[in-house]
Amino acid sequence: MPVTEIRILPNGEIVLQQSTDKAGGVSVITGSSQPKAAPSAATPLVDLGIKMVVFDMAGTTVDEGGIVYTTLKRVMREAGLTFTDEEFNAWHGANKKEVIAHFMKQCGAGGDEEINQLYAEFEEELEAVYFDKDSPLKPIPGITKYFTKLRKAGIKIGLDTGFPRKIASHIIKKLGFASYIDGSCVAMEVGQGRPYPYMIYELMRQNGIESIKEVAKMGDTVRDIEEGLNAGTPYVYGCLTGADDRETLLKAGAFDVVDSVTDVPITGESGKRPAEQNGFPAKMRRH
């Protein structure tokens, strides 16, 4: 009886071959798939094999007018801490309590008790603005439509942030994100914020994502880029809706920098996953 085999040639070409009863006889019964081109910024997420995207919140999916940073700088300076804007900007995207701890220690301004007290003051002032009925919080334009497209493509959505849980949950509820996302994580829930990768790993655990290669990270700060790279994904996208500029994000190692995260392509023109586009069942594709 003829036997059909799937063979992968040294050049990466995939063929179906049918052995005959004749010694050494081989009949190629179907076409081939050439090796996939190296991923580029134009490669859709589904073509990269992405199963979950982890988004930052403020400056990436949430437009809050930079209030978090202006409030944090003001609270620290009113407490007598001295630092330049350049020194402060290097901490964009970090756990806000870690930022306070760093500058207090740098200035020799106190220990854990003083750090906790100043952080509480910052959190109280930020809540007063964020929780006000006239709060400036709003979604980045087009983000909920983008979330819907990701879901339709079978890609899960996670949010991670340096905000405390109370504030993160308030933002998610206020902006109506709860029905779009598959989970969220704040730095304090995993012990260390960015650039440590633990929030990404926690979101992978929540959503049953096995490999970091199946995760993309998107954010507006160098810390977001570092977080993604430290987690092990090469697919780390910077965006220009928040704190850092294109040159800074690229220098940090971003796979690509876009005006908004909604500019990152999700599917190809056909809207199909690569296996479907080329006529092969998914189990025959090389990943």
PDB file of C-alpha atoms in Angstrom:
ATOM      1  CA  MET A   1       0.000   0.000   0.000  1.00  0.00           C
ATOM      2  CA  PRO A   2       1.294   3.508  -0.765  1.00  0.00           C
ATOM      3  CA  VAL A   3       2.351   5.489   2.297  1.00  0.00           C
ATOM      4  CA  THR A   4       2.031   9.286   2.456  1.00  0.00           C
ATOM      5  CA  GLU A   5       4.705  11.128   4.448  1.00  0.00           C
ATOM      6  CA  ILE A   6       5.213  14.730   5.443  1.00  0.00           C
ATOM      7  CA  ARG A   7       8.838  15.721   4.845  1.00  0.00           C
ATOM      8  CA  ILE A   8      10.685  18.926   5.714  1.00  0.00           C
ATOM      9  CA  LEU A   9      13.583  19.487   3.345  1.00  0.00           C
ATOM     10  CA  PRO A  10      16.908  21.047   4.487  1.00  0.00           C
ATOM     11  CA  ASN A  11      15.902  24.394   2.965  1.00  0.00           C
ATOM     12  CA  GLY A  12      12.751  24.453   5.074  1.00  0.00           C
ATOM     13  CA  GLU A  13      10.424  23.446   2.232  1.00  0.00           C
ATOM     14  CA  ILE A  14       7.492  21.256   3.283  1.00  0.00           C
ATOM     15  CA  VAL A  15       6.236  18.521   0.943  1.00  0.00           C
ATOM     16  CA  LEU A  16       3.819  15.610   1.072  1.00  0.00           C
ATOM     17  CA  GLN A  17       5.394  12.501  -0.442  1.00  0.00           C
ATOM     18  CA  GLN A  18       3.812   9.173  -1.366  1.00  0.00           C
ATOM     19  CA  SER A  19       6.027   6.089  -1.470  1.00  0.00           C
ATOM     20  CA  THR A  20       5.165   3.521  -4.194  1.00  0.00           C
ATOM     21  CA  ASP A  21       5.764  -0.231  -4.391  1.00  0.00           C
ATOM     22  CA  LYS A  22       8.732   0.385  -6.718  1.00  0.00           C
ATOM     23  CA  ALA A  23      12.111   0.558  -5.043  1.00  0.00           C
ATOM     24  CA  GLY A  24      13.113   4.135  -4.545  1.00  0.00           C
ATOM     25  CA  GLY A  25      10.023   5.484  -6.258  1.00  0.00           C
ATOM     26  CA  VAL A  26       8.599   8.704  -4.832  1.00  0.00           C
ATOM     27  CA  SER A  27       5.667  10.702  -6.095  1.00  0.00           C
ATOM     28  CA  VAL A  28       5.166  14.265  -4.847  1.00  0.00           C
ATOM     29  CA  ILE A  29       1.392  14.707  -4.575  1.00  0.00           C
ATOM     30  CA  THR A  30       1.056  18.245  -3.312  1.00  0.00           C
ATOM     31  CA  GLY A  31       2.729  21.631  -3.340  1.00  0.00           C
ATOM     32  CA  SER A  32       5.199  23.115  -0.913  1.00  0.00           C
ATOM     33  CA  SER A  33       5.554  25.975   1.513  1.00  0.00           C
ATOM     34  CA  GLN A  34       8.651  28.101   1.310  1.00  0.00           C
ATOM     35  CA  PRO A  35      10.407  29.080   4.562  1.00  0.00           C
ATOM     36  CA  LYS A  36       8.732  31.923   6.397  1.00  0.00           C
ATOM     37  CA  ALA A  37      10.404  35.298   6.069  1.00  0.00           C
ATOM     38  CA  ALA A  38      11.959  36.778   9.182  1.00  0.00           C
ATOM     39  CA  PRO A  39       9.354  38.689  11.224  1.00  0.00           C
ATOM     40  CA  SER A  40       9.205  42.427  10.599  1.00  0.00           C
ATOM     41  CA  ALA A  41       7.237  45.327  12.011  1.00  0.00           C
ATOM     42  CA  ALA A  42       4.620  44.689   9.319  1.00  0.00           C
ATOM     43  CA  THR A  43       4.098  41.059  10.364  1.00  0.00           C
ATOM     44  CA  PRO A  44       0.598  40.630  11.859  1.00  0.00           C
ATOM     45  CA  LEU A  45       0.349  39.292  15.399  1.00  0.00           C
ATOM     46  CA  VAL A  46      -1.352  36.075  14.315  1.00  0.00           C
ATOM     47  CA  ASP A  47       1.511  35.374  11.908  1.00  0.00           C
ATOM     48  CA  LEU A  48       3.906  35.704  14.850  1.00  0.00           C
ATOM     49  CA  GLY A  49       1.947  33.030  16.724  1.00  0.00           C
ATOM     50  CA  ILE A  50       0.832  35.498  19.417  1.00  0.00           C
ATOM     51  CA  LYS A  51      -1.818  34.184  21.820  1.00  0.00           C
ATOM     52  CA  MET A  52      -1.804  37.067  24.324  1.00  0.00           C
ATOM     53  CA  VAL A  53      -0.890  40.754  24.298  1.00  0.00           C
ATOM     54  CA  VAL A  54       0.090  42.409  27.582  1.00  0.00           C
ATOM     55  CA  PHE A  55      -0.632  46.138  27.552  1.00  0.00           C
ATOM     56  CA  ASP A  56       0.521  48.854  29.922  1.00  0.00           C
ATOM     57  CA  MET A  57      -2.270  51.130  31.175  1.00  0.00           C
ATOM     58  CA  ALA A  58      -1.464  54.871  31.610  1.00  0.00           C
ATOM     59  CA  GLY A  59      -0.095  56.294  28.357  1.00  0.00           C
ATOM     60  CA  THR A  60      -0.700  53.102  26.388  1.00  0.00           C
ATOM     61  CA  THR A  61      -4.364  52.124  26.688  1.00  0.00           C
ATOM     62  CA  VAL A  62      -5.428  54.951  29.015  1.00  0.00           C
ATOM     63  CA  ASP A  63      -5.153  58.679  28.321  1.00  0.00           C
ATOM     64  CA  GLU A  64      -4.863  60.413  31.703  1.00  0.00           C
ATOM     65  CA  GLY A  65      -2.962  63.483  30.551  1.00  0.00           C
ATOM     66  CA  GLY A  66       0.255  62.579  32.367  1.00  0.00           C
ATOM     67  CA  ILE A  67      -1.352  63.283  35.751  1.00  0.00           C
ATOM     68  CA  VAL A  68       0.323  60.328  37.427  1.00  0.00           C
ATOM     69  CA  TYR A  69       3.796  61.738  36.737  1.00  0.00           C
ATOM     70  CA  THR A  70       3.043  65.378  37.518  1.00  0.00           C
ATOM     71  CA  THR A  71       1.408  64.310  40.803  1.00  0.00           C
ATOM     72  CA  LEU A  72       4.298  62.039  41.767  1.00  0.00           C
ATOM     73  CA  LYS A  73       6.923  64.711  41.039  1.00  0.00           C
ATOM     74  CA  ARG A  74       5.005  67.343  42.968  1.00  0.00           C
ATOM     75  CA  VAL A  75       4.484  65.130  46.042  1.00  0.00           C
ATOM     76  CA  MET A  76       8.161  64.175  46.159  1.00  0.00           C
ATOM     77  CA  ARG A  77       9.415  67.728  45.666  1.00  0.00           C
ATOM     78  CA  GLU A  78       7.044  69.077  48.304  1.00  0.00           C
ATOM     79  CA  ALA A  79       8.572  66.497  50.652  1.00  0.00           C
ATOM     80  CA  GLY A  80      12.009  68.033  49.999  1.00  0.00           C
ATOM     81  CA  LEU A  81      13.360  65.466  47.540  1.00  0.00           C
ATOM     82  CA  THR A  82      15.605  66.860  44.809  1.00  0.00           C
ATOM     83  CA  PHE A  83      16.035  65.356  41.352  1.00  0.00           C
ATOM     84  CA  THR A  84      16.175  66.482  37.744  1.00  0.00           C
ATOM     85  CA  ASP A  85      13.448  65.769  35.213  1.00  0.00           C
ATOM     86  CA  GLU A  86      15.917  63.554  33.365  1.00  0.00           C
ATOM     87  CA  GLU A  87      16.518  61.484  36.498  1.00  0.00           C
ATOM     88  CA  PHE A  88      12.787  61.205  37.080  1.00  0.00           C
ATOM     89  CA  ASN A  89      11.994  60.289  33.472  1.00  0.00           C
ATOM     90  CA  ALA A  90      14.243  57.240  33.715  1.00  0.00           C
ATOM     91  CA  TRP A  91      11.634  55.811  36.106  1.00  0.00           C
ATOM     92  CA  HIS A  92       8.658  56.105  33.741  1.00  0.00           C
ATOM     93  CA  GLY A  93       6.607  52.921  33.912  1.00  0.00           C
ATOM     94  CA  ALA A  94       8.021  51.752  37.246  1.00  0.00           C
ATOM     95  CA  ASN A  95       6.153  50.855  40.430  1.00  0.00           C
ATOM     96  CA  LYS A  96       5.462  54.268  41.950  1.00  0.00           C
ATOM     97  CA  LYS A  97       6.431  53.135  45.439  1.00  0.00           C
ATOM     98  CA  GLU A  98       9.787  51.978  44.081  1.00  0.00           C
ATOM     99  CA  VAL A  99      10.270  55.427  42.516  1.00  0.00           C
ATOM    100  CA  ILE A 100       9.663  57.122  45.864  1.00  0.00           C
ATOM    101  CA  ALA A 101      11.963  54.679  47.646  1.00  0.00           C
ATOM    102  CA  HIS A 102      14.754  55.294  45.130  1.00  0.00           C
ATOM    103  CA  PHE A 103      14.728  59.084  45.438  1.00  0.00           C
ATOM    104  CA  MET A 104      14.259  59.077  49.205  1.00  0.00           C
ATOM    105  CA  LYS A 105      17.283  56.833  49.617  1.00  0.00           C
ATOM    106  CA  GLN A 106      19.241  58.882  47.081  1.00  0.00           C
ATOM    107  CA  CYS A 107      18.544  61.987  49.161  1.00  0.00           C
ATOM    108  CA  GLY A 108      19.064  60.214  52.495  1.00  0.00           C
ATOM    109  CA  ALA A 109      15.545  61.245  53.457  1.00  0.00           C
ATOM    110  CA  GLY A 110      14.364  58.293  55.530  1.00  0.00           C
ATOM    111  CA  GLY A 111      13.575  54.612  55.801  1.00  0.00           C
ATOM    112  CA  ASP A 112      10.590  52.338  55.194  1.00  0.00           C
ATOM    113  CA  GLU A 113       8.216  54.272  57.430  1.00  0.00           C
ATOM    114  CA  GLU A 114       8.862  57.549  55.616  1.00  0.00           C
ATOM    115  CA  ILE A 115       8.618  55.824  52.232  1.00  0.00           C
ATOM    116  CA  ASN A 116       5.249  54.307  53.122  1.00  0.00           C
ATOM    117  CA  GLN A 117       3.964  57.645  54.408  1.00  0.00           C
ATOM    118  CA  LEU A 118       4.971  59.567  51.289  1.00  0.00           C
ATOM    119  CA  TYR A 119       3.560  56.847  49.035  1.00  0.00           C
ATOM    120  CA  ALA A 120       0.253  57.027  50.906  1.00  0.00           C
ATOM    121  CA  GLU A 121       0.158  60.791  50.301  1.00  0.00           C
ATOM    122  CA  PHE A 122       0.804  60.275  46.595  1.00  0.00           C
ATOM    123  CA  GLU A 123      -1.877  57.592  46.317  1.00  0.00           C
ATOM    124  CA  GLU A 124      -4.401  59.790  48.131  1.00  0.00           C
ATOM    125  CA  GLU A 125      -3.780  62.743  45.815  1.00  0.00           C
ATOM    126  CA  LEU A 126      -3.929  60.578  42.694  1.00  0.00           C
ATOM    127  CA  GLU A 127      -7.187  58.998  43.819  1.00  0.00           C
ATOM    128  CA  ALA A 128      -8.681  62.450  44.403  1.00  0.00           C
ATOM    129  CA  VAL A 129      -8.118  63.302  40.731  1.00  0.00           C
ATOM    130  CA  TYR A 130      -8.844  59.909  39.190  1.00  0.00           C
ATOM    131  CA  PHE A 131     -11.982  59.242  41.255  1.00  0.00           C
ATOM    132  CA  ASP A 132     -13.479  62.717  40.786  1.00  0.00           C
ATOM    133  CA  LYS A 133     -16.670  62.900  38.719  1.00  0.00           C
ATOM    134  CA  ASP A 134     -14.811  65.198  36.313  1.00  0.00           C
ATOM    135  CA  SER A 135     -11.819  62.879  36.039  1.00  0.00           C
ATOM    136  CA  PRO A 136      -9.854  63.340  32.802  1.00  0.00           C
ATOM    137  CA  LEU A 137      -9.428  59.570  32.385  1.00  0.00           C
ATOM    138  CA  LYS A 138     -10.409  58.263  28.946  1.00  0.00           C
ATOM    139  CA  PRO A 139      -9.443  55.364  26.671  1.00  0.00           C
ATOM    140  CA  ILE A 140      -6.774  55.846  24.028  1.00  0.00           C
ATOM    141  CA  PRO A 141      -8.743  56.444  20.786  1.00  0.00           C
ATOM    142  CA  GLY A 142      -9.778  53.180  19.151  1.00  0.00           C
ATOM    143  CA  ILE A 143      -8.492  50.896  21.909  1.00  0.00           C
ATOM    144  CA  THR A 144     -11.748  49.065  22.663  1.00  0.00           C
ATOM    145  CA  LYS A 145     -12.277  48.358  18.953  1.00  0.00           C
ATOM    146  CA  TYR A 146      -8.705  47.044  18.851  1.00  0.00           C
ATOM    147  CA  PHE A 147      -9.412  44.823  21.871  1.00  0.00           C
ATOM    148  CA  THR A 148     -12.449  43.438  20.044  1.00  0.00           C
ATOM    149  CA  LYS A 149     -10.365  42.637  16.960  1.00  0.00           C
ATOM    150  CA  LEU A 150      -7.768  40.866  19.104  1.00  0.00           C
ATOM    151  CA  ARG A 151     -10.451  38.768  20.761  1.00  0.00           C
ATOM    152  CA  LYS A 152     -11.951  37.920  17.348  1.00  0.00           C
ATOM    153  CA  ALA A 153      -8.508  36.723  16.227  1.00  0.00           C
ATOM    154  CA  GLY A 154      -8.261  34.461  19.278  1.00  0.00           C
ATOM    155  CA  ILE A 155      -5.716  36.632  21.108  1.00  0.00           C
ATOM    156  CA  LYS A 156      -6.133  37.214  24.834  1.00  0.00           C
ATOM    157  CA  ILE A 157      -5.681  40.635  26.438  1.00  0.00           C
ATOM    158  CA  GLY A 158      -3.868  41.397  29.685  1.00  0.00           C
ATOM    159  CA  LEU A 159      -3.193  44.716  31.417  1.00  0.00           C
ATOM    160  CA  ASP A 160      -0.229  45.327  33.710  1.00  0.00           C
ATOM    161  CA  THR A 161       0.597  48.469  35.649  1.00  0.00           C
ATOM    162  CA  GLY A 162       2.596  50.155  38.372  1.00  0.00           C
ATOM    163  CA  PHE A 163      -0.648  51.514  39.847  1.00  0.00           C
ATOM    164  CA  PRO A 164      -1.938  50.069  43.131  1.00  0.00           C
ATOM    165  CA  ARG A 165      -4.818  47.609  42.708  1.00  0.00           C
ATOM    166  CA  LYS A 166      -7.471  50.052  43.946  1.00  0.00           C
ATOM    167  CA  ILE A 167      -6.615  52.592  41.256  1.00  0.00           C
ATOM    168  CA  ALA A 168      -6.122  49.988  38.501  1.00  0.00           C
ATOM    169  CA  SER A 169      -9.512  48.415  39.226  1.00  0.00           C
ATOM    170  CA  HIS A 170     -11.175  51.836  39.272  1.00  0.00           C
ATOM    171  CA  ILE A 171      -9.738  52.706  35.851  1.00  0.00           C
ATOM    172  CA  ILE A 172     -10.761  49.348  34.375  1.00  0.00           C
ATOM    173  CA  LYS A 173     -14.323  49.811  35.649  1.00  0.00           C
ATOM    174  CA  LYS A 174     -14.631  53.503  34.756  1.00  0.00           C
ATOM    175  CA  LEU A 175     -13.444  53.007  31.168  1.00  0.00           C
ATOM    176  CA  GLY A 176     -15.468  49.838  30.624  1.00  0.00           C
ATOM    177  CA  PHE A 177     -12.425  47.659  29.993  1.00  0.00           C
ATOM    178  CA  ALA A 178     -13.623  44.738  32.142  1.00  0.00           C
ATOM    179  CA  SER A 179     -15.691  43.185  29.351  1.00  0.00           C
ATOM    180  CA  TYR A 180     -12.789  43.359  26.891  1.00  0.00           C
ATOM    181  CA  ILE A 181      -9.790  42.043  28.841  1.00  0.00           C
ATOM    182  CA  ASP A 182      -8.821  38.594  30.105  1.00  0.00           C
ATOM    183  CA  GLY A 183      -6.959  39.710  33.202  1.00  0.00           C
ATOM    184  CA  SER A 184      -4.894  42.381  34.906  1.00  0.00           C
ATOM    185  CA  CYS A 185      -1.930  42.487  37.246  1.00  0.00           C
ATOM    186  CA  VAL A 186      -0.371  45.233  39.363  1.00  0.00           C
ATOM    187  CA  ALA A 187       3.243  45.321  40.470  1.00  0.00           C
ATOM    188  CA  MET A 188       2.485  44.911  44.170  1.00  0.00           C
ATOM    189  CA  GLU A 189       0.743  41.599  43.497  1.00  0.00           C
ATOM    190  CA  VAL A 190       3.961  39.998  42.275  1.00  0.00           C
ATOM    191  CA  GLY A 191       6.488  41.729  44.525  1.00  0.00           C
ATOM    192  CA  GLN A 192       8.476  43.578  41.850  1.00  0.00           C
ATOM    193  CA  GLY A 193       7.372  45.951  39.099  1.00  0.00           C
ATOM    194  CA  ARG A 194       9.034  46.705  35.792  1.00  0.00           C
ATOM    195  CA  PRO A 195      11.639  46.048  34.499  1.00  0.00           C
ATOM    196  CA  TYR A 196      11.164  42.706  36.278  1.00  0.00           C
ATOM    197  CA  PRO A 197       9.024  40.341  34.143  1.00  0.00           C
ATOM    198  CA  TYR A 198       6.797  38.930  36.877  1.00  0.00           C
ATOM    199  CA  MET A 199       3.565  40.722  35.902  1.00  0.00           C
ATOM    200  CA  ILE A 200       3.788  39.204  32.424  1.00  0.00           C
ATOM    201  CA  TYR A 201       4.383  35.752  33.895  1.00  0.00           C
ATOM    202  CA  GLU A 202       1.398  36.141  36.218  1.00  0.00           C
ATOM    203  CA  LEU A 203      -0.849  37.070  33.285  1.00  0.00           C
ATOM    204  CA  MET A 204       0.465  34.041  31.387  1.00  0.00           C
ATOM    205  CA  ARG A 205      -0.451  31.876  34.384  1.00  0.00           C
ATOM    206  CA  GLN A 206      -3.932  33.385  34.595  1.00  0.00           C
ATOM    207  CA  ASN A 207      -4.589  32.704  30.919  1.00  0.00           C
ATOM    208  CA  GLY A 208      -2.892  29.350  30.443  1.00  0.00           C
ATOM    209  CA  ILE A 209      -0.230  30.643  28.052  1.00  0.00           C
ATOM    210  CA  GLU A 210       2.563  28.079  27.920  1.00  0.00           C
ATOM    211  CA  SER A 211       5.367  29.890  26.090  1.00  0.00           C
ATOM    212  CA  ILE A 212       6.643  33.456  26.321  1.00  0.00           C
ATOM    213  CA  LYS A 213       7.111  33.264  22.539  1.00  0.00           C
ATOM    214  CA  GLU A 214       3.307  33.429  22.316  1.00  0.00           C
ATOM    215  CA  VAL A 215       3.181  36.785  24.129  1.00  0.00           C
ATOM    216  CA  ALA A 216       3.606  40.345  22.838  1.00  0.00           C
ATOM    217  CA  LYS A 217       4.176  43.296  25.169  1.00  0.00           C
ATOM    218  CA  MET A 218       3.086  46.869  24.388  1.00  0.00           C
ATOM    219  CA  GLY A 219       3.853  50.045  26.321  1.00  0.00           C
ATOM    220  CA  ASP A 220       4.950  53.677  26.180  1.00  0.00           C
ATOM    221  CA  THR A 221       8.084  53.569  28.369  1.00  0.00           C
ATOM    222  CA  VAL A 222      11.578  52.122  28.405  1.00  0.00           C
ATOM    223  CA  ARG A 223      10.521  50.082  31.453  1.00  0.00           C
ATOM    224  CA  ASP A 224       7.810  48.441  29.357  1.00  0.00           C
ATOM    225  CA  ILE A 225      10.369  47.492  26.727  1.00  0.00           C
ATOM    226  CA  GLU A 226      12.767  46.146  29.349  1.00  0.00           C
ATOM    227  CA  GLU A 227       9.968  44.194  31.024  1.00  0.00           C
ATOM    228  CA  GLY A 228       9.070  42.428  27.786  1.00  0.00           C
ATOM    229  CA  LEU A 229      12.667  41.672  26.861  1.00  0.00           C
ATOM    230  CA  ASN A 230      13.433  40.401  30.366  1.00  0.00           C
ATOM    231  CA  ALA A 231      10.396  38.131  30.137  1.00  0.00           C
ATOM    232  CA  GLY A 232      11.867  36.640  26.969  1.00  0.00           C
ATOM    233  CA  THR A 233       9.577  37.838  24.182  1.00  0.00           C
ATOM    234  CA  PRO A 234      11.176  39.573  21.196  1.00  0.00           C
ATOM    235  CA  TYR A 235       7.805  41.110  20.288  1.00  0.00           C
ATOM    236  CA  VAL A 236       7.907  44.249  22.390  1.00  0.00           C
ATOM    237  CA  TYR A 237       6.189  47.297  20.897  1.00  0.00           C
ATOM    238  CA  GLY A 238       6.656  50.891  21.990  1.00  0.00           C
ATOM    239  CA  CYS A 239       3.978  53.528  21.412  1.00  0.00           C
ATOM    240  CA  LEU A 240       4.048  57.322  21.276  1.00  0.00           C
ATOM    241  CA  THR A 241       0.820  58.070  23.162  1.00  0.00           C
ATOM    242  CA  GLY A 242       2.610  58.369  26.501  1.00  0.00           C
ATOM    243  CA  ALA A 243       5.922  59.162  28.133  1.00  0.00           C
ATOM    244  CA  ASP A 244       8.926  58.252  25.973  1.00  0.00           C
ATOM    245  CA  ASP A 245       9.879  59.141  22.408  1.00  0.00           C
ATOM    246  CA  ARG A 246      10.610  56.924  19.398  1.00  0.00           C
ATOM    247  CA  GLU A 247      14.402  57.144  19.609  1.00  0.00           C
ATOM    248  CA  THR A 248      14.404  56.291  23.306  1.00  0.00           C
ATOM    249  CA  LEU A 249      12.105  53.286  22.839  1.00  0.00           C
ATOM    250  CA  LEU A 250      14.061  51.929  19.871  1.00  0.00           C
ATOM    251  CA  LYS A 251      17.333  52.347  21.741  1.00  0.00           C
ATOM    252  CA  ALA A 252      15.823  50.324  24.597  1.00  0.00           C
ATOM    253  CA  GLY A 253      15.275  47.421  22.190  1.00  0.00           C
ATOM    254  CA  ALA A 254      11.683  47.779  20.940  1.00  0.00           C
ATOM    255  CA  PHE A 255      10.739  45.422  18.096  1.00  0.00           C
ATOM    256  CA  ASP A 256       8.811  48.356  16.629  1.00  0.00           C
ATOM    257  CA  VAL A 257       7.531  51.775  17.704  1.00  0.00           C
ATOM    258  CA  VAL A 258       4.073  52.885  16.577  1.00  0.00           C
ATOM    259  CA  ASP A 259       2.063  56.071  16.993  1.00  0.00           C
ATOM    260  CA  SER A 260      -0.572  54.063  18.900  1.00  0.00           C
ATOM    261  CA  VAL A 261      -0.808  50.401  19.870  1.00  0.00           C
ATOM    262  CA  THR A 262      -3.898  50.234  17.664  1.00  0.00           C
ATOM    263  CA  ASP A 263      -1.536  50.546  14.688  1.00  0.00           C
ATOM    264  CA  VAL A 264       0.022  47.113  15.310  1.00  0.00           C
ATOM    265  CA  PRO A 265      -1.443  44.745  12.667  1.00  0.00           C
ATOM    266  CA  ILE A 266      -3.423  41.797  14.019  1.00  0.00           C
ATOM    267  CA  THR A 267      -4.221  39.647  10.962  1.00  0.00           C
ATOM    268  CA  GLY A 268      -3.273  39.531   7.303  1.00  0.00           C
ATOM    269  CA  GLU A 269      -5.525  40.903   4.595  1.00  0.00           C
ATOM    270  CA  SER A 270      -7.614  37.745   4.580  1.00  0.00           C
ATOM    271  CA  GLY A 271      -8.111  37.811   8.330  1.00  0.00           C
ATOM    272  CA  LYS A 272      -6.984  34.189   8.463  1.00  0.00           C
ATOM    273  CA  ARG A 273      -4.197  32.589  10.415  1.00  0.00           C
ATOM    274  CA  PRO A 274      -1.088  31.622   8.386  1.00  0.00           C
ATOM    275  CA  ALA A 275      -1.953  27.911   8.212  1.00  0.00           C
ATOM    276  CA  GLU A 276      -5.291  28.734   6.599  1.00  0.00           C
ATOM    277  CA  GLN A 277      -3.805  31.295   4.204  1.00  0.00           C
ATOM    278  CA  ASN A 278      -1.454  28.734   2.651  1.00  0.00           C
ATOM    279  CA  GLY A 279      -3.907  25.854   2.479  1.00  0.00           C
ATOM    280  CA  PHE A 280      -2.125  23.684   5.032  1.00  0.00           C
ATOM    281  CA  PRO A 281      -3.725  22.420   8.249  1.00  0.00           C
ATOM    282  CA  ALA A 282      -2.118  23.995  11.294  1.00  0.00           C
ATOM    283  CA  LYS A 283      -0.419  20.743  12.380  1.00  0.00           C
ATOM    284  CA  MET A 284       1.640  20.766   9.170  1.00  0.00           C
ATOM    285  CA  ARG A 285       3.040  24.257   9.620  1.00  0.00           C
ATOM    286  CA  ARG A 286       6.538  24.911  10.911  1.00  0.00           C
ATOM    287  CA  HIS A 287       6.609  27.276  13.904  1.00  0.00           C
TER     288      HIS A 287
END
